[in-house]
Short mmCIF file of C-alpha atoms in Angstrom, two decimals:
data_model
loop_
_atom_site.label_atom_id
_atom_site.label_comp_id
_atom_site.label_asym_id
_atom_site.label_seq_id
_atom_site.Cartn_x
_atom_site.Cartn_y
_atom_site.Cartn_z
CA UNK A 21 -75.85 37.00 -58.19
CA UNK A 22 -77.02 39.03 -60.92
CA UNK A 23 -77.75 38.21 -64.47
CA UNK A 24 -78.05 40.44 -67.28
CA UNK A 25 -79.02 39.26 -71.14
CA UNK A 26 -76.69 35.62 -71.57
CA UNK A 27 -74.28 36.78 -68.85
CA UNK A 28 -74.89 35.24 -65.06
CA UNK A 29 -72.71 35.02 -62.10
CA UNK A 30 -71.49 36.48 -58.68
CA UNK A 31 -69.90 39.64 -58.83
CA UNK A 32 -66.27 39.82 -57.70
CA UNK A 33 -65.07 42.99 -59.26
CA UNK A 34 -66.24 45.89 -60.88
CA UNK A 35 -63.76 48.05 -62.73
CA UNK A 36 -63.68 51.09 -65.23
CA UNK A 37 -64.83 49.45 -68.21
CA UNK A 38 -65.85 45.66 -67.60
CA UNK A 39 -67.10 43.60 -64.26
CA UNK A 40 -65.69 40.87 -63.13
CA UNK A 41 -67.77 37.66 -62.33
CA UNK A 42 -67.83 34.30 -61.33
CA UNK A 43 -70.26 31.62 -63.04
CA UNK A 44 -72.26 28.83 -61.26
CA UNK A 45 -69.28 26.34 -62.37
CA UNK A 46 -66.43 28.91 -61.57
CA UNK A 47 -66.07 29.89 -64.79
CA UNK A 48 -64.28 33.43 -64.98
CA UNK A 49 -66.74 35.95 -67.07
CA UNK A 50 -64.80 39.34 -67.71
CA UNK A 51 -68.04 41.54 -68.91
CA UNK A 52 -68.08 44.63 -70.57
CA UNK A 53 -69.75 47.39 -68.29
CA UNK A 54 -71.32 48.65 -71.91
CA UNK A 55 -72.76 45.20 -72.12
CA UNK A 56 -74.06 45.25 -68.51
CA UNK A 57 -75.50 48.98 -68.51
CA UNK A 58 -77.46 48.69 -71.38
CA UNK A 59 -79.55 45.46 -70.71
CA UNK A 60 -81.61 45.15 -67.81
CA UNK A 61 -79.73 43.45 -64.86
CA UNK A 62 -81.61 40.88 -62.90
CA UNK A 63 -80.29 41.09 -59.33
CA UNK A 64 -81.23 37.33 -56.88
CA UNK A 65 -79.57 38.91 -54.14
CA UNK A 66 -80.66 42.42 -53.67
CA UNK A 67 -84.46 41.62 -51.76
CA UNK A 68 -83.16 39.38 -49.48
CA UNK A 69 -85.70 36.41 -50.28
CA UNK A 70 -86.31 34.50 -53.19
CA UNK A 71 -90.01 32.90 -54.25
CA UNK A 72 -88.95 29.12 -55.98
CA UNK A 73 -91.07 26.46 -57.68
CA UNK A 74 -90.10 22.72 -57.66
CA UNK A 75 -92.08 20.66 -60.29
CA UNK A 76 -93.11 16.98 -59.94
CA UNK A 77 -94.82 14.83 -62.69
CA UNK A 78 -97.35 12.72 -60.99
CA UNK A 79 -99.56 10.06 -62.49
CA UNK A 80 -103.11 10.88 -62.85
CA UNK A 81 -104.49 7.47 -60.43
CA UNK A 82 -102.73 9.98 -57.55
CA UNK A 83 -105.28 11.51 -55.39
CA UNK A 84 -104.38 14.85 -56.06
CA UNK A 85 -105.50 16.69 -53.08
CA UNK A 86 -103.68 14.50 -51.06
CA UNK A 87 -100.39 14.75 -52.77
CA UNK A 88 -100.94 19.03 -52.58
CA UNK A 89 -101.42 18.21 -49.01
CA UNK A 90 -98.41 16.65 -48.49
CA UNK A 91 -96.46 18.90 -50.63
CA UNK A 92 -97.39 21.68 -48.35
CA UNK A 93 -96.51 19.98 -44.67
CA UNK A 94 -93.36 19.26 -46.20
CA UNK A 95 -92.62 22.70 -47.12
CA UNK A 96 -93.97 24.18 -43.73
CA UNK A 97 -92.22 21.68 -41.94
CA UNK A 98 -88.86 23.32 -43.77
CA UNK A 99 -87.16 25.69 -41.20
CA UNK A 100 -85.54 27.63 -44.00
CA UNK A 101 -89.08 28.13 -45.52
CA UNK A 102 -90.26 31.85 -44.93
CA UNK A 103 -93.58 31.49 -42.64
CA UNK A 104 -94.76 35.01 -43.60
CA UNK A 105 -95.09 34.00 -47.28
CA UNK A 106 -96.54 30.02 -46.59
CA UNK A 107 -96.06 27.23 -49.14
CA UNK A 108 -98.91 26.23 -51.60
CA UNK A 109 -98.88 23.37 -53.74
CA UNK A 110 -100.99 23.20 -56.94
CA UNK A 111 -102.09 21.26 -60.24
CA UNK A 112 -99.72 23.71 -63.16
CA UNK A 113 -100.10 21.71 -66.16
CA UNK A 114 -101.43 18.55 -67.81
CA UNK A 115 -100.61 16.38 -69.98
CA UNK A 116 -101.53 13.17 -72.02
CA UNK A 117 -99.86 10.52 -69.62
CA UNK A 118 -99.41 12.74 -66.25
CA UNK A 119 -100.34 15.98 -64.43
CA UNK A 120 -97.73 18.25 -62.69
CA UNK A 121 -98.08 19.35 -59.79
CA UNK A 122 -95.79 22.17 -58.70
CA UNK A 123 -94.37 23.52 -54.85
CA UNK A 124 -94.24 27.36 -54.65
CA UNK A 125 -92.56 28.49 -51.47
CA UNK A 126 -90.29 31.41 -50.65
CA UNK A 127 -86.79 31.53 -48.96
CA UNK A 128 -83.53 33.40 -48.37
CA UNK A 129 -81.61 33.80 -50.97
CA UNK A 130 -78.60 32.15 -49.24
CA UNK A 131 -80.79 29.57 -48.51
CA UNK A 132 -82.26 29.09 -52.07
CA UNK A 133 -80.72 25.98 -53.45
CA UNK A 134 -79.96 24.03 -50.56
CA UNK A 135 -83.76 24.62 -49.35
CA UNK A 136 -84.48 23.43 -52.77
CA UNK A 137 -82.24 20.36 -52.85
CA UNK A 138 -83.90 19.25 -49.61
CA UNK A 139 -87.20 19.73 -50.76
CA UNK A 140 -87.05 17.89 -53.29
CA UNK A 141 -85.29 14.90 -51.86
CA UNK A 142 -88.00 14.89 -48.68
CA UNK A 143 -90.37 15.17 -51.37
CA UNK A 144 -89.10 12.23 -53.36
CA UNK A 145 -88.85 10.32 -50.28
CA UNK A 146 -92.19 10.57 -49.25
CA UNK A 147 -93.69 9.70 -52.27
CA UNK A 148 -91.66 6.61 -51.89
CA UNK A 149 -93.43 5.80 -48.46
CA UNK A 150 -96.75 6.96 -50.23
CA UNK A 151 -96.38 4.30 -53.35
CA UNK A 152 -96.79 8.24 -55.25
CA UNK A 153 -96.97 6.83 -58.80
CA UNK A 154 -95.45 8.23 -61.90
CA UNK A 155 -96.03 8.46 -65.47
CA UNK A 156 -93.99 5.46 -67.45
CA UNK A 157 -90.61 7.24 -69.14
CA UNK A 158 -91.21 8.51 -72.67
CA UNK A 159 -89.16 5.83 -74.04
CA UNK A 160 -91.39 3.47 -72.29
CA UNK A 161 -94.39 4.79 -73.71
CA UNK A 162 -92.77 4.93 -77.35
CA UNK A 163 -91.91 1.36 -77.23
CA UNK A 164 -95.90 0.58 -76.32
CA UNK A 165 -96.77 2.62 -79.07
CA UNK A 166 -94.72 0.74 -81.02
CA UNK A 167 -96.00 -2.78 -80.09
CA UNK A 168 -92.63 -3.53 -78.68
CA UNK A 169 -92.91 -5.64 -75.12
CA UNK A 170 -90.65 -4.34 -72.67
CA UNK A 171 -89.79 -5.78 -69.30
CA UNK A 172 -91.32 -4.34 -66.14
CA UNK A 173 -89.10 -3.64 -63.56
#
């Protein structure tokens, strides 16, 4: 998978003057190779692994060292996570309403988005168990702002 300036996709065919690619939706991208050799080409594939970062909005009434905990047995417990490179969780931004707390772990690169789609939905689910809680939607919070009552679900 390679991408290089607004052009991203697998690589099916490269010819005399343009490459042939496939986008993430299938979409057929017939690139010029003048295009491709004078940007700098970004190349998922070539090292083998790939480093990703799954962010979660948390509430700030979370114990937070609890929920990194968690984060990180989750992502250890992973057998597609590498366990040469292990998993940290930490605090990456805050906000007004919530904190975000982010997973960094690293994977094959055949393995990257599935590992991520499971991670994410273990993640999810044990927040569930947890009673994790979560910052009210923006629309949620515009409507208090507003003085507008709106119905808890």
């Amino acid at each position: 998978w390679i991408k290089v300036g607004s052009i991203d996709g697998e690589v099916e065919e490269v010819g005399l003057f343009a490459t042939k690619l496939r986008g993430a939706d299938g979409t057929y991208i017939l690139a010029p190779n003048s295009k491709l050799w004078n940007e700098p080409v970004y190349n998922s594939n070539r090292n083998g692994m790939r480093r990703n970062d799954i962010n979660f909005k948390v509430a700030y009434t979370n114990h937070v060292d609890r929920l990194l905990k968690m984060l990180v047995e989750i992502a250890a417990a992973e057998e597609r996570v590498r366990k040469d490179r292990p998993p940290i969780a930490f605090v990456s931004d805050l906000s007004d309403v919530s904190m975000a707390v982010t997973l960094r772990y690293w994977t094959s690169d055949r393995d990257f988005l599935k590992t991520k789609i499971d991670l994410t939905h273990a993640a999810m689910k044990r927040f569930c168990e947890k009673s994790t809680r979560f910052p009210p939607p923006a629309i949620a919070r515009q409507d208090q702002a507003d003085g507008v009552e709106t119905a808890s679900t």
